[in-house]
Tab-separated table of C-alpha atoms and ligand atoms in Angstrom:
chain	number	residue	atom	x	y	z
H	7	MET	CA	-13.779	-9.328	16.974
H	8	LYS	CA	-13.780	-12.986	18.063
H	9	LEU	CA	-12.684	-15.755	15.681
H	10	GLN	CA	-12.143	-19.498	15.810
H	11	LYS	CA	-10.901	-22.331	13.628
H	12	ILE	CA	-12.391	-22.735	10.135
H	13	HIS	CA	-11.726	-26.082	8.479
H	14	ARG	CA	-13.029	-25.459	5.010
H	15	LEU	CA	-12.964	-22.402	2.749
H	16	ASN	CA	-14.464	-22.540	-0.690
H	17	GLY	CA	-15.697	-20.241	-3.418
H	18	GLU	CA	-14.958	-17.109	-5.376
H	19	ILE	CA	-14.416	-13.516	-4.261
H	20	THR	CA	-13.321	-10.218	-5.744
H	21	VAL	CA	-11.096	-8.193	-3.458
H	22	PRO	CA	-11.493	-4.384	-3.382
H	23	GLY	CA	-9.599	-2.022	-5.675
H	24	ASP	CA	-5.882	-1.412	-5.218
H	25	LYS	CA	-5.160	1.172	-2.515
H	26	SER	CA	-2.033	2.651	-4.124
H	27	ILE	CA	-3.747	3.015	-7.500
H	28	SER	CA	-6.949	4.440	-5.988
H	29	HIS	CA	-4.978	7.168	-4.167
H	30	ARG	CA	-3.028	8.072	-7.272
H	31	SER	CA	-6.140	8.160	-9.438
H	32	VAL	CA	-7.596	10.947	-7.263
H	33	MET	CA	-4.371	12.930	-7.066
H	34	PHE	CA	-3.408	12.797	-10.730
H	35	ALA	CA	-7.003	13.397	-11.828
H	36	ALA	CA	-7.172	16.503	-9.591
H	37	LEU	CA	-4.209	17.957	-11.498
H	38	ALA	CA	-5.524	16.993	-14.935
H	39	LYS	CA	-7.728	18.851	-17.367
H	40	GLY	CA	-11.196	17.287	-17.653
H	41	THR	CA	-13.162	14.666	-15.741
H	42	THR	CA	-11.504	11.405	-14.785
H	43	VAL	CA	-13.749	8.415	-14.116
H	44	VAL	CA	-12.377	5.760	-11.780
H	45	HIS	CA	-14.050	2.341	-11.637
H	46	ASN	CA	-13.547	-0.127	-8.768
H	47	PHE	CA	-12.207	2.648	-6.521
H	48	LEU	CA	-11.274	1.424	-3.025
H	49	GLN	CA	-13.804	2.868	-0.565
H	50	GLY	CA	-11.355	2.373	2.310
H	51	ALA	CA	-10.755	5.105	4.885
H	52	ASP	CA	-7.277	5.895	3.508
H	53	CYS	CA	-8.480	6.604	-0.030
H	54	LEU	CA	-11.443	8.578	1.316
H	55	SER	CA	-8.851	10.746	3.112
H	56	SER	CA	-7.239	11.483	-0.270
H	57	ILE	CA	-10.627	12.472	-1.707
H	58	ALA	CA	-11.370	14.721	1.289
H	59	CYS	CA	-7.980	16.472	1.008
H	60	PHE	CA	-8.472	17.273	-2.677
H	61	GLU	CA	-12.045	18.450	-2.062
H	62	SER	CA	-10.571	20.865	0.494
H	63	LEU	CA	-8.196	22.030	-2.237
H	64	GLY	CA	-11.177	22.943	-4.414
H	65	VAL	CA	-11.480	19.800	-6.546
H	66	PRO	CA	-15.082	18.630	-7.110
H	67	VAL	CA	-15.365	14.863	-6.572
H	68	GLU	CA	-18.488	12.710	-7.019
H	69	ASN	CA	-18.194	9.397	-5.233
H	70	ASP	CA	-20.867	6.826	-6.117
H	71	THR	CA	-20.115	4.468	-3.242
H	72	ALA	CA	-22.704	1.892	-4.325
H	73	ALA	CA	-21.063	1.522	-7.744
H	74	ASN	CA	-17.504	2.151	-6.494
H	75	THR	CA	-17.164	4.776	-9.203
H	76	VAL	CA	-15.547	8.131	-8.589
H	77	ARG	CA	-15.658	11.142	-10.905
H	78	ILE	CA	-12.957	13.750	-10.321
H	79	HIS	CA	-13.355	17.104	-12.044
H	80	GLY	CA	-9.724	18.074	-12.524
H	81	ARG	CA	-8.583	21.651	-11.892
H	82	GLY	CA	-5.419	21.473	-13.991
H	83	LEU	CA	-1.861	21.706	-12.680
H	84	TYR	CA	-2.359	25.288	-11.487
H	85	GLY	CA	-6.010	25.215	-10.395
H	86	LEU	CA	-5.852	24.068	-6.754
H	87	LYS	CA	-7.174	26.521	-4.145
H	88	ALA	CA	-5.811	27.246	-0.667
H	89	PRO	CA	-7.699	25.044	1.840
H	90	LYS	CA	-9.814	26.842	4.440
H	91	SER	CA	-8.573	24.601	7.257
H	92	VAL	CA	-5.928	22.026	8.129
H	93	LEU	CA	-5.743	19.092	5.681
H	94	ASP	CA	-6.334	15.768	7.439
H	95	ALA	CA	-4.746	12.696	5.846
H	96	GLY	CA	-6.166	10.400	8.560
H	97	ASN	CA	-4.089	7.217	8.867
H	98	SER	CA	-2.735	7.444	5.317
H	99	GLY	CA	1.011	7.667	4.690
H	100	THR	CA	0.436	7.637	0.933
H	101	THR	CA	-1.871	10.664	1.128
H	102	THR	CA	0.522	12.564	3.395
H	103	ARG	CA	3.687	11.949	1.424
H	104	LEU	CA	2.357	12.222	-2.129
H	105	ILE	CA	0.245	15.323	-1.515
H	106	SER	CA	3.303	17.010	0.049
H	107	GLY	CA	5.040	16.818	-3.340
H	108	ILE	CA	2.082	18.590	-4.945
H	109	LEU	CA	1.631	21.185	-2.174
H	110	SER	CA	5.336	22.099	-2.381
H	111	ALA	CA	4.618	23.855	-5.672
H	112	GLN	CA	1.296	25.593	-4.910
H	113	PRO	CA	1.121	29.370	-4.395
H	114	PHE	CA	-0.247	29.055	-0.841
H	115	THR	CA	0.516	27.603	2.575
H	116	THR	CA	-1.062	24.374	3.777
H	117	ILE	CA	-0.984	22.675	7.146
H	118	LEU	CA	-1.126	18.926	6.673
H	119	THR	CA	-1.660	16.429	9.455
H	120	GLY	CA	-3.224	13.068	10.260
H	121	ASP	CA	-4.088	10.746	13.122
H	122	ALA	CA	-1.817	9.794	16.052
H	123	SER	CA	-0.044	7.126	13.946
H	124	ILE	CA	0.646	9.528	11.053
H	125	GLN	CA	2.042	12.069	13.503
H	126	LYS	CA	4.722	9.529	14.477
H	127	ARG	CA	5.733	8.404	10.978
H	128	PRO	CA	8.934	9.754	9.423
H	129	MET	CA	8.416	12.653	7.028
H	130	ALA	CA	12.080	13.764	6.891
H	131	ARG	CA	12.404	11.318	3.995
H	132	ILE	CA	10.219	13.633	1.885
H	133	ILE	CA	11.115	16.937	3.557
H	134	THR	CA	14.786	16.448	2.580
H	135	PRO	CA	14.391	16.000	-1.198
H	136	LEU	CA	11.475	18.450	-1.507
H	137	SER	CA	13.529	21.098	0.340
H	138	MET	CA	16.436	20.401	-2.051
H	139	MET	CA	14.001	21.315	-4.845
H	140	GLY	CA	13.236	24.638	-3.140
H	141	ALA	CA	10.117	23.775	-1.139
H	142	HIS	CA	9.478	25.313	2.282
H	143	ILE	CA	8.360	22.520	4.598
H	144	GLU	CA	8.460	22.682	8.342
H	145	SER	CA	7.592	19.973	10.832
H	146	GLN	CA	5.419	21.891	13.303
H	147	ASN	CA	6.772	19.993	16.323
H	148	HIS	CA	10.338	19.925	14.924
H	149	ASN	CA	10.401	16.136	15.112
H	150	GLY	CA	10.445	15.309	11.392
H	151	CYS	CA	6.782	14.265	11.527
H	152	ALA	CA	3.378	15.785	10.715
H	153	PRO	CA	1.835	18.296	11.199
H	154	LEU	CA	3.721	19.751	8.236
H	155	ILE	CA	3.541	23.401	7.255
H	156	ILE	CA	4.083	23.504	3.512
H	157	THR	CA	4.515	26.786	1.668
H	158	GLY	CA	4.713	26.438	-2.081
H	159	ALA	CA	7.725	27.869	-3.881
H	160	PRO	CA	9.282	27.800	-7.355
H	161	LEU	CA	10.881	24.359	-7.641
H	162	HIS	CA	14.092	23.231	-9.312
H	163	GLY	CA	14.751	19.813	-10.825
H	164	ILE	CA	17.126	17.581	-8.850
H	165	ALA	CA	18.806	14.203	-9.266
H	166	TYR	CA	17.894	12.602	-5.956
H	167	ARG	CA	19.516	9.435	-4.635
H	168	SER	CA	16.962	7.956	-2.223
H	169	PRO	CA	18.443	5.917	0.623
H	170	VAL	CA	15.280	3.763	0.720
H	171	ALA	CA	13.295	1.898	-1.937
H	172	SER	CA	10.062	3.772	-1.213
H	173	ALA	CA	7.321	4.454	-3.725
H	174	GLN	CA	5.970	7.199	-1.484
H	175	VAL	CA	9.278	9.086	-1.474
H	176	LYS	CA	9.779	8.498	-5.196
H	177	SER	CA	6.251	9.647	-5.996
H	178	ALA	CA	6.426	12.794	-3.816
H	179	VAL	CA	9.586	13.910	-5.639
H	180	LEU	CA	8.236	13.013	-9.105
H	181	LEU	CA	4.999	14.926	-8.442
H	182	ALA	CA	7.000	17.980	-7.393
H	183	GLY	CA	9.032	17.405	-10.558
H	184	LEU	CA	5.902	18.105	-12.638
H	185	TYR	CA	6.277	21.737	-11.476
H	186	ALA	CA	10.081	22.100	-11.548
H	187	ASP	CA	12.059	24.276	-13.940
H	188	SER	CA	14.152	21.336	-15.206
H	189	PRO	CA	13.978	17.513	-15.224
H	190	THR	CA	13.917	15.621	-11.931
H	191	SER	CA	15.131	12.099	-11.266
H	192	VAL	CA	14.947	9.717	-8.305
H	193	LEU	CA	17.385	6.848	-7.946
H	194	GLU	CA	16.254	4.098	-5.591
H	195	PRO	CA	18.334	1.114	-4.427
H	196	ALA	CA	15.698	-1.393	-5.614
H	197	LEU	CA	12.527	-0.926	-7.624
H	198	SER	CA	9.526	0.027	-5.475
H	199	ARG	CA	5.964	-0.116	-6.827
H	200	ASN	CA	5.821	1.772	-10.121
H	201	HIS	CA	2.153	2.839	-10.287
H	202	THR	CA	3.128	6.523	-10.344
H	203	GLU	CA	5.374	6.030	-13.366
H	204	LEU	CA	2.730	4.011	-15.244
H	205	MET	CA	-0.216	6.255	-14.373
H	206	LEU	CA	1.446	9.647	-14.774
H	207	SER	CA	2.579	8.525	-18.206
H	208	ALA	CA	-1.041	7.642	-19.091
H	209	PHE	CA	-2.116	11.126	-17.883
H	210	GLY	CA	0.362	12.617	-20.399
H	211	ALA	CA	3.497	13.280	-18.318
H	212	ASP	CA	6.940	12.688	-19.819
H	213	ILE	CA	8.229	10.093	-17.366
H	214	SER	CA	10.551	7.122	-17.735
H	215	SER	CA	12.355	4.509	-15.673
H	216	THR	CA	15.668	2.732	-16.226
H	217	LYS	CA	17.575	-0.028	-14.491
H	218	ASN	CA	21.159	0.971	-13.683
H	219	ASP	CA	24.205	-1.326	-13.972
H	220	ASP	CA	24.419	-1.766	-10.183
H	221	GLY	CA	20.792	-2.971	-9.970
H	222	SER	CA	19.386	0.363	-8.733
H	223	PHE	CA	16.574	2.098	-10.642
H	224	THR	CA	16.118	5.688	-11.771
H	225	ALA	CA	12.755	7.280	-12.530
H	226	SER	CA	12.904	10.612	-14.384
H	227	ILE	CA	10.238	13.199	-15.126
H	228	LYS	CA	10.192	16.361	-17.208
H	229	PRO	CA	8.228	19.460	-16.138
H	230	ALA	CA	4.676	19.213	-17.455
H	231	HIS	CA	2.392	21.790	-19.087
H	232	GLU	CA	-0.816	19.828	-18.759
H	233	LEU	CA	-2.168	16.437	-17.679
H	234	PHE	CA	-5.261	14.929	-19.296
H	235	ALA	CA	-8.217	13.159	-17.664
H	236	GLN	CA	-8.420	9.364	-18.003
H	237	GLU	CA	-10.854	6.510	-17.520
H	238	ILE	CA	-9.299	4.130	-14.996
H	239	CYS	CA	-10.264	0.570	-13.987
H	240	VAL	CA	-8.533	-0.165	-10.697
H	241	PRO	CA	-7.458	-3.821	-10.396
H	242	GLY	CA	-8.095	-5.774	-7.186
H	243	ASP	CA	-5.465	-5.113	-4.522
H	244	ILE	CA	-2.907	-7.936	-4.242
H	245	SER	CA	-2.194	-6.703	-0.703
H	246	SER	CA	-5.836	-7.456	0.210
H	247	ALA	CA	-5.852	-10.686	-1.822
H	248	ALA	CA	-2.818	-11.813	0.219
H	249	TYR	CA	-5.002	-12.617	3.265
H	250	PHE	CA	-7.234	-14.928	1.239
H	251	ILE	CA	-4.256	-16.427	-0.598
H	252	ALA	CA	-2.927	-17.359	2.851
H	253	ALA	CA	-6.357	-18.519	4.039
H	254	GLY	CA	-6.732	-20.777	0.983
H	255	LEU	CA	-3.263	-22.275	1.393
H	256	LEU	CA	-3.706	-22.977	5.117
H	257	ALA	CA	-7.286	-24.355	5.028
H	258	GLU	CA	-7.636	-28.108	5.473
H	259	HIS	CA	-10.024	-28.382	2.514
H	260	GLY	CA	-11.374	-26.380	-0.366
H	261	SER	CA	-10.145	-23.963	-2.968
H	262	ILE	CA	-10.567	-20.214	-3.379
H	263	THR	CA	-10.647	-18.178	-6.571
H	264	ILE	CA	-9.875	-14.464	-6.356
H	265	LYS	CA	-10.898	-12.642	-9.532
H	266	ASN	CA	-9.148	-9.649	-11.073
H	267	VAL	CA	-6.058	-9.270	-8.863
H	268	GLY	CA	-3.325	-6.793	-9.855
H	269	ILE	CA	-0.075	-8.722	-10.391
H	270	ASN	CA	2.224	-5.850	-11.416
H	271	PRO	CA	5.765	-7.324	-11.076
H	272	THR	CA	6.642	-4.573	-8.560
H	273	ARG	CA	3.862	-5.930	-6.312
H	274	ASP	CA	3.784	-9.696	-6.915
H	275	GLY	CA	6.484	-10.740	-4.413
H	276	ILE	CA	3.888	-12.545	-2.299
H	277	LEU	CA	3.177	-14.893	-5.225
H	278	ARG	CA	6.878	-15.540	-5.763
H	279	VAL	CA	7.351	-16.323	-2.062
H	280	CYS	CA	4.331	-18.626	-2.051
H	281	ASP	CA	5.770	-20.457	-5.092
H	282	ALA	CA	9.083	-20.867	-3.231
H	283	MET	CA	7.178	-22.236	-0.212
H	284	GLY	CA	5.539	-24.907	-2.388
H	285	ALA	CA	2.098	-23.285	-2.685
H	286	ASN	CA	-0.452	-24.354	-5.260
H	287	ILE	CA	-1.643	-21.074	-6.853
H	288	ARG	CA	-2.932	-21.043	-10.430
H	289	ARG	CA	-2.758	-17.731	-12.329
H	290	GLU	CA	-5.407	-17.613	-15.072
H	291	ASN	CA	-6.831	-15.086	-17.472
H	292	ILE	CA	-3.642	-12.965	-17.298
H	293	ARG	CA	-4.348	-9.644	-19.035
H	294	THR	CA	-3.484	-5.945	-18.981
H	295	GLU	CA	-6.086	-3.483	-17.611
H	296	GLY	CA	-4.936	0.031	-18.544
H	297	SER	CA	-1.242	-0.223	-17.737
H	298	GLU	CA	-1.559	-2.826	-14.983
H	299	LEU	CA	-1.196	-6.613	-15.266
H	300	THR	CA	-4.063	-8.556	-13.652
H	301	ALA	CA	-5.036	-12.210	-13.237
H	302	ASP	CA	-7.516	-14.525	-11.562
H	303	LEU	CA	-5.873	-16.604	-8.848
H	304	THR	CA	-7.006	-20.049	-7.708
H	305	ILE	CA	-5.545	-21.190	-4.429
H	306	THR	CA	-5.626	-24.753	-3.157
H	307	ALA	CA	-4.593	-25.964	0.300
H	308	SER	CA	-0.860	-26.759	0.214
H	309	ALA	CA	1.887	-28.142	2.453
H	310	LEU	CA	4.341	-25.240	2.813
H	311	LYS	CA	8.057	-25.154	3.526
H	312	GLY	CA	10.194	-22.347	4.951
H	313	THR	CA	12.112	-19.937	2.736
H	314	VAL	CA	14.435	-16.916	2.775
H	315	ILE	CA	13.005	-13.500	1.820
H	316	GLU	CA	15.480	-10.667	1.272
H	317	GLY	CA	17.024	-8.073	-1.039
H	318	GLU	CA	15.168	-6.639	-3.989
H	319	LEU	CA	12.195	-8.925	-3.313
H	320	ILE	CA	11.375	-6.906	-0.166
H	321	PRO	CA	9.855	-3.783	-1.814
H	322	THR	CA	7.627	-6.050	-3.951
H	323	LEU	CA	5.943	-7.515	-0.839
H	324	ILE	CA	6.596	-4.968	1.905
H	325	ASP	CA	2.933	-4.767	2.988
H	326	GLU	CA	2.513	-8.556	2.803
H	327	ILE	CA	5.230	-9.439	5.342
H	328	PRO	CA	2.765	-9.658	8.277
H	329	ILE	CA	0.689	-12.296	6.463
H	330	ILE	CA	3.838	-14.039	5.165
H	331	ALA	CA	4.912	-14.343	8.823
H	332	VAL	CA	1.606	-16.139	9.484
H	333	LEU	CA	2.206	-18.515	6.553
H	334	ALA	CA	5.720	-19.197	7.868
H	335	CYS	CA	4.301	-20.291	11.254
H	336	PHE	CA	2.492	-23.129	9.469
H	337	ALA	CA	5.357	-24.048	7.113
H	338	ASP	CA	7.763	-26.889	7.644
H	339	GLY	CA	11.218	-25.553	8.568
H	340	THR	CA	12.597	-22.057	9.074
H	341	THR	CA	11.694	-18.832	7.279
H	342	VAL	CA	14.131	-15.926	7.437
H	343	ILE	CA	13.015	-12.388	6.507
H	344	ARG	CA	15.807	-9.818	6.223
H	345	ASP	CA	16.405	-6.344	4.683
H	346	ALA	CA	12.926	-5.354	5.866
H	347	GLN	CA	13.772	-2.604	8.386
H	348	GLU	CA	11.174	-0.391	6.642
H	349	LEU	CA	8.557	-2.457	8.493
H	350	LYS	CA	9.432	-0.546	11.647
H	351	VAL	CA	7.976	2.705	10.247
H	352	LYS	CA	4.653	1.457	8.887
H	353	GLU	CA	1.267	1.986	10.599
H	354	SER	CA	2.889	0.150	13.537
H	355	ASN	CA	6.345	-1.338	14.053
H	356	ARG	CA	5.345	-4.437	12.114
H	357	ILE	CA	8.421	-6.439	13.141
H	358	ASP	CA	7.809	-6.055	16.858
H	359	VAL	CA	4.033	-6.186	16.658
H	360	MET	CA	3.859	-9.335	14.503
H	361	VAL	CA	6.415	-11.059	16.732
H	362	GLN	CA	4.293	-10.119	19.777
H	363	VAL	CA	1.033	-11.251	18.127
H	364	LEU	CA	2.312	-14.583	16.827
H	365	SER	CA	4.341	-15.385	19.982
H	366	SER	CA	1.228	-14.871	22.080
H	367	MET	CA	-0.488	-17.442	19.827
H	368	GLY	CA	2.307	-19.955	20.454
H	369	ALA	CA	4.590	-19.401	17.439
H	370	ASP	CA	8.361	-19.837	17.557
H	371	ILE	CA	9.297	-16.435	16.130
H	372	GLU	CA	11.989	-13.888	16.935
H	373	ALA	CA	12.605	-10.329	15.823
H	374	THR	CA	15.893	-9.320	14.223
H	375	ASP	CA	17.176	-5.833	13.376
H	376	ASP	CA	15.812	-6.023	9.870
H	377	GLY	CA	13.191	-8.763	9.904
H	378	MET	CA	12.182	-11.989	11.648
H	379	ILE	CA	13.158	-15.624	11.976
H	380	ILE	CA	10.261	-18.066	12.196
H	381	HIS	CA	10.566	-21.770	12.988
H	382	GLY	CA	7.345	-23.170	11.570
H	383	GLY	CA	5.270	-26.179	12.435
H	384	LYS	CA	4.146	-25.432	16.003
H	385	PRO	CA	0.339	-25.399	16.334
H	386	LEU	CA	-1.068	-21.960	17.193
H	387	HIS	CA	-3.718	-21.279	19.807
H	388	GLY	CA	-6.219	-18.475	20.369
H	389	ALA	CA	-5.170	-15.338	22.258
H	390	VAL	CA	-6.242	-11.770	22.913
H	391	ILE	CA	-4.563	-9.672	20.238
H	392	ASP	CA	-3.908	-5.933	20.189
H	393	SER	CA	-4.030	-4.814	16.548
H	394	HIS	CA	-2.136	-1.606	17.441
H	395	TYR	CA	-4.732	-0.098	15.138
H	396	ASP	CA	-2.770	-1.460	12.156
H	397	HIS	CA	-5.095	-2.884	9.500
H	398	ARG	CA	-2.529	-5.340	8.143
H	399	VAL	CA	-1.761	-6.677	11.621
H	400	ALA	CA	-5.496	-7.133	12.324
H	401	MET	CA	-6.150	-9.037	9.067
H	402	SER	CA	-3.018	-11.180	9.491
H	403	ALA	CA	-4.111	-12.045	13.040
H	404	ALA	CA	-7.561	-12.989	11.687
H	405	ILE	CA	-6.039	-15.512	9.268
H	406	ALA	CA	-3.821	-16.907	12.043
H	407	ALA	CA	-6.933	-17.146	14.250
H	408	ILE	CA	-8.963	-19.228	11.794
H	409	ASN	CA	-6.102	-21.719	11.746
H	410	SER	CA	-5.650	-21.894	15.531
H	411	ASP	CA	-7.238	-23.881	18.343
H	412	GLY	CA	-9.525	-21.939	20.663
H	413	ILE	CA	-10.864	-18.421	20.421
H	414	THR	CA	-8.881	-15.370	19.307
H	415	ASP	CA	-10.109	-11.913	20.246
H	416	ILE	CA	-8.698	-9.181	17.997
H	417	GLN	CA	-9.000	-5.802	19.675
H	418	GLY	CA	-9.281	-2.726	17.480
H	419	ALA	CA	-10.252	-4.841	14.448
H	420	ASP	CA	-12.337	-1.958	13.062
H	421	CYS	CA	-9.055	-0.500	11.674
H	422	ILE	CA	-9.549	-3.019	8.845
H	423	ARG	CA	-11.841	-0.402	7.244
H	424	ILE	CA	-8.652	1.471	6.284
H	425	SER	CA	-7.972	-0.872	3.374
H	426	TYR	CA	-10.633	-3.629	3.279
H	427	PRO	CA	-14.038	-2.615	4.706
H	428	ALA	CA	-15.722	-5.891	3.588
H	429	PHE	CA	-12.947	-8.214	4.828
H	430	PHE	CA	-15.121	-10.142	7.318
H	431	ASP	CA	-18.036	-10.334	4.825
H	432	ASP	CA	-15.718	-11.924	2.258
H	433	LEU	CA	-14.311	-14.325	4.868
H	434	HIS	CA	-17.857	-15.277	5.853
H	435	ARG	CA	-18.837	-15.815	2.192
H	436	LEU	CA	-15.983	-18.325	1.767
H	437	CYS	CA	-17.034	-20.278	4.882
H	438	VAL	CA	-20.594	-21.078	3.856
D	528	S3P	C1	2.743	2.740	-0.921
D	528	S3P	C2	4.069	2.464	-0.767
D	528	S3P	C3	4.618	1.653	0.319
D	528	S3P	C4	3.538	0.831	0.998
D	528	S3P	C5	2.317	1.636	1.277
D	528	S3P	C6	1.735	2.189	-0.013
D	528	S3P	C7	2.308	3.603	-2.045
D	528	S3P	O1	5.208	2.510	1.287
D	528	S3P	O2	4.043	0.271	2.192
D	528	S3P	O3	1.344	0.854	1.924
D	528	S3P	O4	1.118	3.624	-2.355
D	528	S3P	O5	3.171	4.259	-2.633
D	528	S3P	P1	6.719	3.030	1.130
D	528	S3P	O6	6.790	3.856	-0.058
D	528	S3P	O7	6.994	3.812	2.383
D	528	S3P	O8	7.563	1.789	1.058
């Protein structure tokens, strides 16, 4: 994909449904009694992997792709069937980790794998707590990664202290906790996205979350007898909106409105960072859709200044750090990102890859052990970019490209279909 400078962006878009919420809607609905209807489902490759896995487990799913509406005919907590072949989670870490929590309690053995990237991502972080609960999980290549061989077993409740603030780890353990013989809790050092807590509660689970005196958080769940089907309206994904927030701030002229964006406080770190950088973003029509806070955002070109991003803010913007690095290149002064070592185990090593990408475009950026330091204000120029087949790297590079001199060629840009199939259509719409 070849891109060049765009001077003016103007107009209104709606970004696709939230990826985390779309995944969870399929999984929780599969375990519920009755038919769940999901509106504004993200038709990205990752969420389609979740649908395919549950279909293989015997859950009927009707996906009306034209209307973005999915109907999941739940099988109940004990109604999943042994899959006939290996489950393929594709590129999706959320599918792999969350489904492992569910499979740990089923009365059959499943082999779960994914693409080359998934087979390198750390699964010990879920194998450890799920094994403490009594699950039998083996990494087929004995390297702590997928393929995983999961044999369901009777599970016991645990009080797990997670070393990382990870919603995927937390959710895997809480889902296993639905099947345990006593309550289960997960303590995390900072609050990661809480969609599982909000949505499982709506499906009828007894689940709660508390802030501890030392700033850590504990989510607790009681064993469940039944979950109940829901009607879900998925808000627009703030992680997808982030690219157009950045595009609107960096454009020389114009203003962009993004309708119906999820602004759950465990996900809105990008907005808080933009505020700190001096961005002009208006939040309007703030409302609650189901259990999720949403708003319309209007973004106007702004002069940005550098900032420091660290600590408990990190889990609230973990997927947005690649695009924040792009913003920082155009800001006045230095931006420091620390406490973000989790970036190394995403779809690519996002610290090294973003430093490579932005350096090759002329940025003054260096990698640190747990983040990056970016001295902003140097003009960027076009380059040939390797996306490393990481959708967030490819979209971040695209926004850098439309603010750079010359032509940028992003190789492997088709990975964008993982989370935002219509990304280039929306960009095009804002240009005309
Ligand atoms: C996700 C949690 C985050 C995030 C990922 C989606 C989720 O991962 O990076 O894109 O849906 O729970 P971690 O839990 O590993 O931080």
